[in-house]
Short mmCIF file of C-alpha atoms and ligand atoms in Angstrom, two decimals:
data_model
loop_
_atom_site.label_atom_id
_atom_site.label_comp_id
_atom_site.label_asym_id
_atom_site.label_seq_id
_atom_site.Cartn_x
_atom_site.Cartn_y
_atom_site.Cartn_z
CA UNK A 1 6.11 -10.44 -3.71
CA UNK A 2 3.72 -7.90 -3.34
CA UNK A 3 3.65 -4.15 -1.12
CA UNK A 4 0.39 -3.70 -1.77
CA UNK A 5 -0.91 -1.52 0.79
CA UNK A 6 -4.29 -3.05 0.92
CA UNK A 7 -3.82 -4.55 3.50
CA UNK A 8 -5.70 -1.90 6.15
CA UNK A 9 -5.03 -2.65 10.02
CA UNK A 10 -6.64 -1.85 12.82
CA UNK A 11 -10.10 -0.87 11.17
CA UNK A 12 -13.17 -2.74 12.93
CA UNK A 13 -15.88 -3.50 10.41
CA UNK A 14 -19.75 -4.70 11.48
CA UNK A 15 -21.35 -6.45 8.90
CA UNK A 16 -25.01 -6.84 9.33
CA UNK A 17 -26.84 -9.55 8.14
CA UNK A 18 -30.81 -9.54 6.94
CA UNK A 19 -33.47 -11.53 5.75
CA UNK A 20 -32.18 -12.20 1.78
CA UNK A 21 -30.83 -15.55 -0.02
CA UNK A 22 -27.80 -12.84 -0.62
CA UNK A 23 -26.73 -13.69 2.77
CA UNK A 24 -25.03 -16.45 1.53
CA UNK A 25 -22.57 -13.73 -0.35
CA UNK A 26 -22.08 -12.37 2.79
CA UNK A 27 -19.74 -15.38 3.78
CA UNK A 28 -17.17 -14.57 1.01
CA UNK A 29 -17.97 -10.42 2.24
CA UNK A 30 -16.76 -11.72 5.45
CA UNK A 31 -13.29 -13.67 4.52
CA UNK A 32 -12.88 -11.02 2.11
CA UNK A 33 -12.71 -8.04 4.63
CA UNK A 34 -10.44 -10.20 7.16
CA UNK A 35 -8.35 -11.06 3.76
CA UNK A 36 -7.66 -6.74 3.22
CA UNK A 37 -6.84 -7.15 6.96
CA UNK A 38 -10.31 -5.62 9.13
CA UNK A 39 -11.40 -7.16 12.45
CA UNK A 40 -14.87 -8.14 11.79
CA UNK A 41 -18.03 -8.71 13.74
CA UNK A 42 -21.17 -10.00 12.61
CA UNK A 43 -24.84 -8.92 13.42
CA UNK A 44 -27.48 -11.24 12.10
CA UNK A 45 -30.93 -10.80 12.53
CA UNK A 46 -33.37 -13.50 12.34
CA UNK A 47 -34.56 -13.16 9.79
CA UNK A 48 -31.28 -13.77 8.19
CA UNK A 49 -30.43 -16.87 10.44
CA UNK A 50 -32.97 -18.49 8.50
CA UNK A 51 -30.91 -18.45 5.65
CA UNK A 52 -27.74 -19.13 7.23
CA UNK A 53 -25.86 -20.09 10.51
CA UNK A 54 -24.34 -17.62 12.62
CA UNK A 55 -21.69 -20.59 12.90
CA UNK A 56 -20.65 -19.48 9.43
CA UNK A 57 -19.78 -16.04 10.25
CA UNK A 58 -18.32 -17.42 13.92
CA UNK A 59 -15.76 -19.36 12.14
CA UNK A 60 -14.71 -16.97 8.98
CA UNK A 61 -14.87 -13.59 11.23
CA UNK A 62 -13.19 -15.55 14.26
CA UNK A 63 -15.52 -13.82 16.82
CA UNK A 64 -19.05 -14.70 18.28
CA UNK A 65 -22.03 -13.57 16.11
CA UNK A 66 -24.15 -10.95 17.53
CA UNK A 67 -28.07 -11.78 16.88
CA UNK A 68 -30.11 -10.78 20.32
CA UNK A 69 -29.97 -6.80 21.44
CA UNK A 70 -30.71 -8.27 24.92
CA UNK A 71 -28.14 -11.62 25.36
CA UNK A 72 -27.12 -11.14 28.84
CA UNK A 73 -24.10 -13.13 28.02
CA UNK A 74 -23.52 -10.36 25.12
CA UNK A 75 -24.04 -7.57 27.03
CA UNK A 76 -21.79 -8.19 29.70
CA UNK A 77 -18.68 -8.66 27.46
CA UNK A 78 -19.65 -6.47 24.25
CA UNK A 79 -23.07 -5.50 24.45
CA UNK A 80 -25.07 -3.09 21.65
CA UNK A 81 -23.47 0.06 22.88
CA UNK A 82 -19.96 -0.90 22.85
CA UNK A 83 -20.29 -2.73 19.30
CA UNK A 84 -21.86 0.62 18.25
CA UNK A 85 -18.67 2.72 19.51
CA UNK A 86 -16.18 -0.50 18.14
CA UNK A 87 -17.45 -0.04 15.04
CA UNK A 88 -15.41 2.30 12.43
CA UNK A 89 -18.12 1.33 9.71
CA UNK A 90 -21.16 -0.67 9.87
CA UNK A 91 -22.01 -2.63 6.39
CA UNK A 92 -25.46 -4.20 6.19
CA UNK A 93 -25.17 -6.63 3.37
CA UNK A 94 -27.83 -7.58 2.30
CA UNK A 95 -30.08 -4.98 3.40
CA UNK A 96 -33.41 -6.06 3.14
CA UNK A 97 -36.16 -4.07 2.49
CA UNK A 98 -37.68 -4.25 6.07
CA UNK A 99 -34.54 -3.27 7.40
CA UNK A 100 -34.44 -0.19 5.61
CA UNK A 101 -37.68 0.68 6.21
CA UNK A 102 -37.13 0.69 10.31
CA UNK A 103 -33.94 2.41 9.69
CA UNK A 104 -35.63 5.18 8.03
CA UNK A 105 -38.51 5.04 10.73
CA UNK A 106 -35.64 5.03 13.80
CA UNK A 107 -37.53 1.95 14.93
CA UNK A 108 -35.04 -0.04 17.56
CA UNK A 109 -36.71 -3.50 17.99
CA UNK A 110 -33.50 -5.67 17.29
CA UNK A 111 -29.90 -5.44 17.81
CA UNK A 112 -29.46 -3.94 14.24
CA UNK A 113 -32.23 -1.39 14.06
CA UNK A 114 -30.27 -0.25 17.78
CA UNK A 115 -26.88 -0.40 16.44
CA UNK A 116 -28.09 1.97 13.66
CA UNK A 117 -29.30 4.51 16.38
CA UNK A 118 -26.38 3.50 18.55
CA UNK A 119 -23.58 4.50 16.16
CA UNK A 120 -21.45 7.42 14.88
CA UNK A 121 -19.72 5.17 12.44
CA UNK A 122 -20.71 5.52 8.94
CA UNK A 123 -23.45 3.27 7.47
CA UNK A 124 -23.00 1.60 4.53
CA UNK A 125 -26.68 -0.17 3.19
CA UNK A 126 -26.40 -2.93 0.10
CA UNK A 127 -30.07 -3.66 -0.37
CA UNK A 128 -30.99 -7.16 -2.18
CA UNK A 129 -34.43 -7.65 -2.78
CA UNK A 130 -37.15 -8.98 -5.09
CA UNK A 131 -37.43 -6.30 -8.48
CA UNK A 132 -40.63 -5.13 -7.74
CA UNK A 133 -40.30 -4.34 -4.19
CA UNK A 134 -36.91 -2.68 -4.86
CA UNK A 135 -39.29 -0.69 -7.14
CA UNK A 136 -41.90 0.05 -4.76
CA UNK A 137 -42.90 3.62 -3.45
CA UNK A 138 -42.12 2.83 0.06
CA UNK A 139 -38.93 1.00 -0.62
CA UNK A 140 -37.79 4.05 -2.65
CA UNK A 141 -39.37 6.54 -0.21
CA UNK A 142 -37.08 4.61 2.58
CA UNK A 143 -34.15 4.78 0.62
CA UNK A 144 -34.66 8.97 -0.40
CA UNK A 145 -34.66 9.01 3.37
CA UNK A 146 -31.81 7.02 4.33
CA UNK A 147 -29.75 8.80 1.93
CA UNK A 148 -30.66 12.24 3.30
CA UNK A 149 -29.78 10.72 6.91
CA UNK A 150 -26.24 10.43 5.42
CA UNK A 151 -26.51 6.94 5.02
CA UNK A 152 -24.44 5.67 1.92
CA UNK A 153 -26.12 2.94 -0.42
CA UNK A 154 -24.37 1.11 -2.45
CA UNK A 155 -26.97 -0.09 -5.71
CA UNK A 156 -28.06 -3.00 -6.18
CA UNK A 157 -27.72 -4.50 -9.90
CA UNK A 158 -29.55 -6.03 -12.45
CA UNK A 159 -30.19 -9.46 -13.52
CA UNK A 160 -31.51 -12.80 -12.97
CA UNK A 161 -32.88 -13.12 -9.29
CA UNK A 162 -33.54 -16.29 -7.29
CA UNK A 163 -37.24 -15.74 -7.52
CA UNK A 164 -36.98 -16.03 -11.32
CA UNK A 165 -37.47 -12.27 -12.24
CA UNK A 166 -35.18 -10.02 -13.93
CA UNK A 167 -34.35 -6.77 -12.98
CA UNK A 168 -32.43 -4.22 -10.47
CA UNK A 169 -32.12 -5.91 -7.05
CA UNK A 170 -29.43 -8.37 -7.14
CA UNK A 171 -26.48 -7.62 -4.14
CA UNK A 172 -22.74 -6.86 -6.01
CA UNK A 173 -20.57 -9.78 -5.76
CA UNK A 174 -18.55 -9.78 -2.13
CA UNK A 175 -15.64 -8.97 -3.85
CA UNK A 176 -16.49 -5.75 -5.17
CA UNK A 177 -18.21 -5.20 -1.88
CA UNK A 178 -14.78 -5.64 0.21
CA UNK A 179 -12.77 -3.32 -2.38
CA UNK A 180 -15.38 -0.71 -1.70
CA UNK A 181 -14.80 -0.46 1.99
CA UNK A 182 -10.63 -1.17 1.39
CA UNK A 183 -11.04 1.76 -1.76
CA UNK A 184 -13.10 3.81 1.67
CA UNK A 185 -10.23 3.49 4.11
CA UNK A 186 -7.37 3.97 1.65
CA UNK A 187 -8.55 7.54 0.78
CA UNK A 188 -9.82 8.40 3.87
CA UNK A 189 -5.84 7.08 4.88
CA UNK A 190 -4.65 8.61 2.19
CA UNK A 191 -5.97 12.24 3.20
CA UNK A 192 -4.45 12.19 6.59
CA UNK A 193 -0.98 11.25 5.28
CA UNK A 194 -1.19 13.93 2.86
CA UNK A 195 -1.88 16.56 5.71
CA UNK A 196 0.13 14.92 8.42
CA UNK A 197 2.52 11.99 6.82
CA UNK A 198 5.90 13.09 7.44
CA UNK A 199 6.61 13.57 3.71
CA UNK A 200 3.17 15.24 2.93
CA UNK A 201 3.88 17.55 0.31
CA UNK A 202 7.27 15.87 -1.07
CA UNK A 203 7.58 13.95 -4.10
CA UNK A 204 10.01 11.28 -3.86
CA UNK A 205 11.87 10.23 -6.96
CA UNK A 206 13.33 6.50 -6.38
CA UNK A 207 15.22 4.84 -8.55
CA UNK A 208 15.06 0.50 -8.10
CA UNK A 209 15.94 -2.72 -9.39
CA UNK A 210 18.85 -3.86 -11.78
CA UNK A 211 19.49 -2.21 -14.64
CA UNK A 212 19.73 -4.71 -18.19
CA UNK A 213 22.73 -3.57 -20.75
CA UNK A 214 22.11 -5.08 -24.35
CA UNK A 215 24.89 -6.65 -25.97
CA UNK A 216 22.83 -8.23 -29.07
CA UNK A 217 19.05 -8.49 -29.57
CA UNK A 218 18.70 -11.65 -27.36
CA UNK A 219 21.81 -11.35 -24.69
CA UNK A 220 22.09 -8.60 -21.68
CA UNK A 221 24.62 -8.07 -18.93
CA UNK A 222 22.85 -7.31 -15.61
CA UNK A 223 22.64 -8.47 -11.69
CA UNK A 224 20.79 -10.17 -9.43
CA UNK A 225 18.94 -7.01 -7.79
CA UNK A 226 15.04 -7.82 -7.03
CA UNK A 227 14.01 -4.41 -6.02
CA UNK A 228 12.86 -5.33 -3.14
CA UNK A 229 14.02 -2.65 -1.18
CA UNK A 230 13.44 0.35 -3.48
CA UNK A 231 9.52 -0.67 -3.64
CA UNK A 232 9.01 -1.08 -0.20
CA UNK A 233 10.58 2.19 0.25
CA UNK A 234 8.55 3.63 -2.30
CA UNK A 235 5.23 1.74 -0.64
CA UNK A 236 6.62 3.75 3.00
CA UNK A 237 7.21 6.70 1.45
CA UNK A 238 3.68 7.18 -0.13
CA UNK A 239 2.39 6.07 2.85
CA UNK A 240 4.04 8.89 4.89
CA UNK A 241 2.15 11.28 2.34
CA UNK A 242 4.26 11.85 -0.71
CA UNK A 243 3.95 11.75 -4.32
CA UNK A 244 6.12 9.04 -5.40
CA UNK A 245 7.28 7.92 -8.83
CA UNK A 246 9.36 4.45 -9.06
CA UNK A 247 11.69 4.64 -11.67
CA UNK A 248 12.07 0.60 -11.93
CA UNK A 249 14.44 -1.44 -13.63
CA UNK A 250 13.20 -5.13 -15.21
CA UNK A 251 11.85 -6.84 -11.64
CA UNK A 252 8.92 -8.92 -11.19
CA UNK A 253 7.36 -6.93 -8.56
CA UNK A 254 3.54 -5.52 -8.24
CA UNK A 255 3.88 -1.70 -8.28
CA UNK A 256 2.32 -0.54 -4.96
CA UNK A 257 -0.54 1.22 -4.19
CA UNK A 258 -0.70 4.98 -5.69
CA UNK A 259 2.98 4.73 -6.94
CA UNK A 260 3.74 6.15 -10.56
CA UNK A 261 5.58 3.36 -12.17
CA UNK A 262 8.22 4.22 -14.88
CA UNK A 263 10.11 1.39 -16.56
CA UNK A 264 13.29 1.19 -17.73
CA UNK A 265 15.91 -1.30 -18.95
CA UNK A 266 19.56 0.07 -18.84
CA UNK A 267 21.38 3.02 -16.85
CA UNK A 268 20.91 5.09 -19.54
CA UNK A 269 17.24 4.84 -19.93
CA UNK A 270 17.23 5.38 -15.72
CA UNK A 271 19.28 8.47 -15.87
CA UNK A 272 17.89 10.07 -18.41
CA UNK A 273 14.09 9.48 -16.89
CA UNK A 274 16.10 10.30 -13.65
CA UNK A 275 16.80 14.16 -15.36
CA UNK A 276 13.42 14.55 -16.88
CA UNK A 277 11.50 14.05 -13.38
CA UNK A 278 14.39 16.44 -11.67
CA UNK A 279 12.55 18.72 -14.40
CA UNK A 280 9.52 17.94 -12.70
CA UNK A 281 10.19 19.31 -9.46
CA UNK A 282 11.50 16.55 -7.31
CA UNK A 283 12.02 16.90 -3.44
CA UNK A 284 14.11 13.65 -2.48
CA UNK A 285 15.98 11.31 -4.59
CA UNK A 286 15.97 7.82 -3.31
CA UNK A 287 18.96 5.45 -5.56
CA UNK A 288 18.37 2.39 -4.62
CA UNK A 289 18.79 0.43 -8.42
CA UNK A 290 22.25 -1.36 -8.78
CA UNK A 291 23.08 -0.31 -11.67
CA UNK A 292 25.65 -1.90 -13.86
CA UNK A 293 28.85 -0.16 -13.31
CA UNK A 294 29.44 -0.96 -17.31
CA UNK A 295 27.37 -0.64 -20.62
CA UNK A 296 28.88 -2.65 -24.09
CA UNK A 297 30.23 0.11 -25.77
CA UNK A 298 28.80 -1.06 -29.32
CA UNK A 299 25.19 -3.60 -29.19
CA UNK A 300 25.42 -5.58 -32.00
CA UNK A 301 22.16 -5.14 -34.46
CA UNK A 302 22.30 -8.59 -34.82
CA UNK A 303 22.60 -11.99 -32.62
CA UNK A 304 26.33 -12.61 -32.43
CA UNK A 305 27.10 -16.10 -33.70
CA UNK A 306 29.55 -18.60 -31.88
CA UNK A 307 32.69 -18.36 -33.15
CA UNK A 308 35.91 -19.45 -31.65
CA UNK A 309 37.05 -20.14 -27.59
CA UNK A 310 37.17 -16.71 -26.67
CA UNK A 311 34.72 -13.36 -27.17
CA UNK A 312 36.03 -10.10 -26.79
CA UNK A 313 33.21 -7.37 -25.52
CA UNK A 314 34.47 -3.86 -24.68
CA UNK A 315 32.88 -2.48 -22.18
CA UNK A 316 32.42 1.22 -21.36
CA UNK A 317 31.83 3.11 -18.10
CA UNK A 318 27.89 3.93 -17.38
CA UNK A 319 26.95 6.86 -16.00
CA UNK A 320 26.35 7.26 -12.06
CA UNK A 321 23.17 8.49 -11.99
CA UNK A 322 22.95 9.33 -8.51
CA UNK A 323 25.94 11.88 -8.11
CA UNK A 324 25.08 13.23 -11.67
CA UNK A 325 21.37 14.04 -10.06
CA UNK A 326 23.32 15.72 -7.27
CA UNK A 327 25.74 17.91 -9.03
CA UNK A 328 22.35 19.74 -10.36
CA UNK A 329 21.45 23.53 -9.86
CA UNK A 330 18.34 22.23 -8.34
CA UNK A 331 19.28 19.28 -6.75
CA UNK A 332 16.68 17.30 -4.40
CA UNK A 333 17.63 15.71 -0.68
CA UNK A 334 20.06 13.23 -1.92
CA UNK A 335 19.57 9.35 -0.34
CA UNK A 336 22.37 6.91 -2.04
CA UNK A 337 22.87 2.94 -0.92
CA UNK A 338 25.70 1.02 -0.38
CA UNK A 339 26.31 -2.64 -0.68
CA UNK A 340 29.35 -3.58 0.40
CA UNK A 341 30.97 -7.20 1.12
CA UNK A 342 33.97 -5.82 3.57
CA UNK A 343 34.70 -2.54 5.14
CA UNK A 344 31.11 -1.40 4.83
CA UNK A 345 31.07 1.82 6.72
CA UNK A 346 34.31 3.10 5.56
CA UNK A 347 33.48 2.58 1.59
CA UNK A 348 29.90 3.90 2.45
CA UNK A 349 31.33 7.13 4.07
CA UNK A 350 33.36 7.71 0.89
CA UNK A 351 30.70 7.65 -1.26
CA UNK A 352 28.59 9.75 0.56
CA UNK A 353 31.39 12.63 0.22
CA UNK A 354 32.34 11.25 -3.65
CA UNK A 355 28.75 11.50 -5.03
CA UNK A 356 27.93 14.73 -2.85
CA UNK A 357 24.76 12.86 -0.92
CA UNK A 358 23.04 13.85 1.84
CA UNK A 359 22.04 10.79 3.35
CA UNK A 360 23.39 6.81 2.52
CA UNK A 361 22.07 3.65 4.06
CA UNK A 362 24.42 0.79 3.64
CA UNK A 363 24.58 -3.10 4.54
CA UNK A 364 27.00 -5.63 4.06
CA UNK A 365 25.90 -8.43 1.36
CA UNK A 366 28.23 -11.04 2.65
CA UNK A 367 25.74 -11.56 4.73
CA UNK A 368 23.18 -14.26 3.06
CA UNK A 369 20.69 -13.28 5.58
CA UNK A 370 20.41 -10.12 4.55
CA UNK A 371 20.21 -7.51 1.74
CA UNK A 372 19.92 -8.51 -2.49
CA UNK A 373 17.30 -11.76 -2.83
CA UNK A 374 16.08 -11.48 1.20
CA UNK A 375 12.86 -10.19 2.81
CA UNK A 376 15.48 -8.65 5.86
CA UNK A 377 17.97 -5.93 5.72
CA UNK A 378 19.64 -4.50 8.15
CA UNK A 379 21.49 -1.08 7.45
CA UNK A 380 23.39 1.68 8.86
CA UNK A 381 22.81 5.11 7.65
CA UNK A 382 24.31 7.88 7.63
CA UNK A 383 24.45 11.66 7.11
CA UNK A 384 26.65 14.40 5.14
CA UNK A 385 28.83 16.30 7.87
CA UNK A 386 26.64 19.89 7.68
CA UNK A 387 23.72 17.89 9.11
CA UNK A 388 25.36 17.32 12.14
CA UNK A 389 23.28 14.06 12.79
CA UNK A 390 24.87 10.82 14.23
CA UNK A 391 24.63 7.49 12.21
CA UNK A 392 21.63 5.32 13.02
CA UNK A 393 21.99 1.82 13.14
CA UNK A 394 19.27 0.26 11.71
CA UNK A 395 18.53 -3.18 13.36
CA UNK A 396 17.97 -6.60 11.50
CA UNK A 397 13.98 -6.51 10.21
CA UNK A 398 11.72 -6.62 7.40
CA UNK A 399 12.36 -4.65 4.20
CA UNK A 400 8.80 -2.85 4.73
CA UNK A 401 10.34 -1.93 8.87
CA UNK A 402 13.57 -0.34 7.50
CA UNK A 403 11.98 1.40 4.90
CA UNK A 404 9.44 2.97 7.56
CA UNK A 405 12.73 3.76 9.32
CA UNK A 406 14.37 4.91 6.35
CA UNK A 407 11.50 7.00 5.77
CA UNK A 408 12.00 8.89 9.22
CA UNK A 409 15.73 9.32 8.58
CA UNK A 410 15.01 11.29 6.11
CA UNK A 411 11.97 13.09 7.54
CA UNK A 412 14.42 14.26 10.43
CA UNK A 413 17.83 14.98 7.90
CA UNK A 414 15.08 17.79 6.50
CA UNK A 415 13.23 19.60 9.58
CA UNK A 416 16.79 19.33 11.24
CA UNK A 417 18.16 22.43 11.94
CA UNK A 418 22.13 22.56 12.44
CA UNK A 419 22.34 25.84 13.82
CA UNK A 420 19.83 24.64 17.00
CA UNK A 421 22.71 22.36 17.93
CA UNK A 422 25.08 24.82 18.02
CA UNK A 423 22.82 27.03 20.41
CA UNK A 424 23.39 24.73 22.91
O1 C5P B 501 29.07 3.02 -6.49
P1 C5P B 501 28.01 2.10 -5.99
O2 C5P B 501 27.33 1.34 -7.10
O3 C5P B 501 28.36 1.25 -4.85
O4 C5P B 501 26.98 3.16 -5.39
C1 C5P B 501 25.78 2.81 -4.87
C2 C5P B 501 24.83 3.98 -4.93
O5 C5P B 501 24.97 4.75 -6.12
C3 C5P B 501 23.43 3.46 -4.97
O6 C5P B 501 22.61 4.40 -4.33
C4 C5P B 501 23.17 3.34 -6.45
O7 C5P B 501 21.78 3.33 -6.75
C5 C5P B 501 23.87 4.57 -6.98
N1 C5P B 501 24.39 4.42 -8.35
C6 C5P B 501 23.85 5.14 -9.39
N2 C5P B 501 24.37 5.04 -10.64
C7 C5P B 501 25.40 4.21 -10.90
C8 C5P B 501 25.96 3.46 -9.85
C9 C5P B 501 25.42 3.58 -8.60
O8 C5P B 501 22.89 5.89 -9.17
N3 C5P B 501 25.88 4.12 -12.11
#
């Protein structure tokens, strides 16, 4: 399972299509961009239907093909002005050189040529041509001109061409056309959550997964934690703007998008990476990892043999990272979580006065819908005393949901000002 925050919603795409045996690419372009999640229209001129059918594109964008600037049928449901203002980039892939020559000349004698006038969305060319014209004056002339219109051109590259020359012209594969514009919207994402996420300018510590105590070279104690729940928060919480660094016991999870990954095996190891971060300058402190309550108090250097009915393994008591991390000089906001099989609230609120937190979010795991292997959780969170805030029941929903609401909890528990309340 994967919190890969590719996945960008809400982000229209045009791709135009031109004259070029490339066009065929511009299939796979197409799945790929509805794939990273974009709605997608296509523009083909007609030149380009000559290479391929606007059918394609119908079926893999999932919306009529745009190909006439005058379809009366088009223009009364989404005609060339309001595709120009849908549009929150326009790709034209391939670009052929005639296209970029009326682009640079403002001609408007097709839909596309229009749409480029019509726009305020940025343009985005991929040329794919023949070597030599790619080479030629005007071509390059065209291009100098384009770029100083702000338009942004993504090269071409060398190689074998279907005309049987060699050299710069050939279109990038689709893939590496699709994780351009995904790479485009993730920064440009990325820069308003740093300004305006609501834990811009934090970095989050989080701690996830099971931790893995030795007790020979081949043999561990641990749990059945996946992690699920410390990633996704980790995924939310750079999302809302901060720096976050995963401290992440032995799961098989993908780390997610502009997360600093740190892995560890036992409590130990997690603490100890937990104190050196704290050195770091850490804001919140998210403990999500079950860690094992015990460590073997001696690993054996060497693979214990079978030997009689019984084995004796003394076990020793691991450290509790989380209210260590709190009882620091410099101690971040403090989130802890409990997992509980019976009287959930009432063990919850004791640990959230034992290990000095400022905020836990606890669910009951007798519940098989819910909470260690499962995609849902449901929680109930709540806050130390001085923040005078009420517990939040946090209803049945996606790991991902109660992580965005997680997220929030915590945004409020640190712009929340006690002495307001008492004001009133
Ligand atoms: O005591 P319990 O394991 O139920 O506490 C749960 C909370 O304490 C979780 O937030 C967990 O990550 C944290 N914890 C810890 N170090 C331990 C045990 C628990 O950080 N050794």
């Amino acid at each position: 399972m994967s919190f890969d925050l590719s996945v960008i919603p809400n982000k229209n795409i045009i791709v135009g299509i031109t004259g070029g045996i490339a066009a065929y690419k511009s299939a796979i372009l197409v799945r790929r961009l509805k794939d990273a999640g974009f709605n997608v229209r296509v523009v083909m001129t007609e030149g380009a239907q000559a290479f391929i059918t606007p059918l394609t594109f119908q079926a893999l964008s999932g919306n009529p093909v745009h190909t006439q600037l005058l379809d009366p049928e088009a223009e009364a449901g989404m005609g060339h002005i309001e595709l120009a203002r849908w549009a929150d980039l326009v790709l034209i892939a391939p670009a052929s050189c005639d296209t970029l020559a009326k682009f640079a000349a403002g001609l408007a004698d097709d839909l596309l040529s229009t749409l480029y006038l019509a726009t305020s969305a940025p343009v985005w060319v991929a040329p794919a041509m023949n070597q030599q014209m790619w080479a030629a004056k005007a071509t390059q002339r065209n291009l100098a001109t384009l770029v100083d219109d702000g338009v942004h051109v993504i090269m071409p590259e060398s190689g074998s061409q279907a005309c049987g020359d060699v050299g710069l012209g050939r279109m990038p594969e689709p893939e590496e056309l699709a994780r351009q514009v995904t790479d485009y919207f993730h920064k440009a994402q990325r820069a308003i959550a740093e300004k305006f996420g609501l834990l811009a300018s934090k970095h989050v510590v989080i701690t996830a997964g099971p931790t893995r105590e030795a007790i020979d070279p081949v043999r561990y104690i641990s749990n059945h934690s996946t992690g699920k729940m410390g990633f996704a928060l980790a995924a939310a919480c750079y999302a809302a703007g901060a720096k976050v660094t995963l401290i992440a016991g032995p799961v098989s999870l993908d780390t997610p998008n502009g997360v600093r990954r740190i892995n560890v095996s036992s409590a130990v190891q997690m603490l100890d990476t937990s104190m050196q971060l704290l050195d770091e300058g850490c804001d919140v402190f998210i403990a999500t990892a079950a860690v094992a309550d015990y460590r073997v108090a001696e690993v054996a250097e060497h693979k214990i043999k079978k030997s009689g009915d019984e084995l004796d393994i003394a076990l020793i008591k691991n450290p509790d990272i989380v209210a260590t991390i709190a009882q620091q000089d410099k101690r971040p906001f403090m989130v802890g979580f409990a997992a509980e099989t019976r009287n959930v609230e009432e063990y919850a609120a004791g640990k959230l006065v034992a290990k000095k937190l400022d905020m836990i979010a606890c669910n009951d795991v007798s519940r098989a819908d819910i909470g260690f292997a499962s995609d849902e959780n449901a929680m109930t969170v709540f806050f130390a005393e001085g923040y005078h805030l009420p517990k939040r029941d946090l209803e049945k929903a996606s790991k991902q949901e109660i992580a965005q609401q997680l997220v929030e909890a915590i945004h409020d528990a640190l712009h929340h000002d006690p002495a307001q309340d008492e004001a009133f």
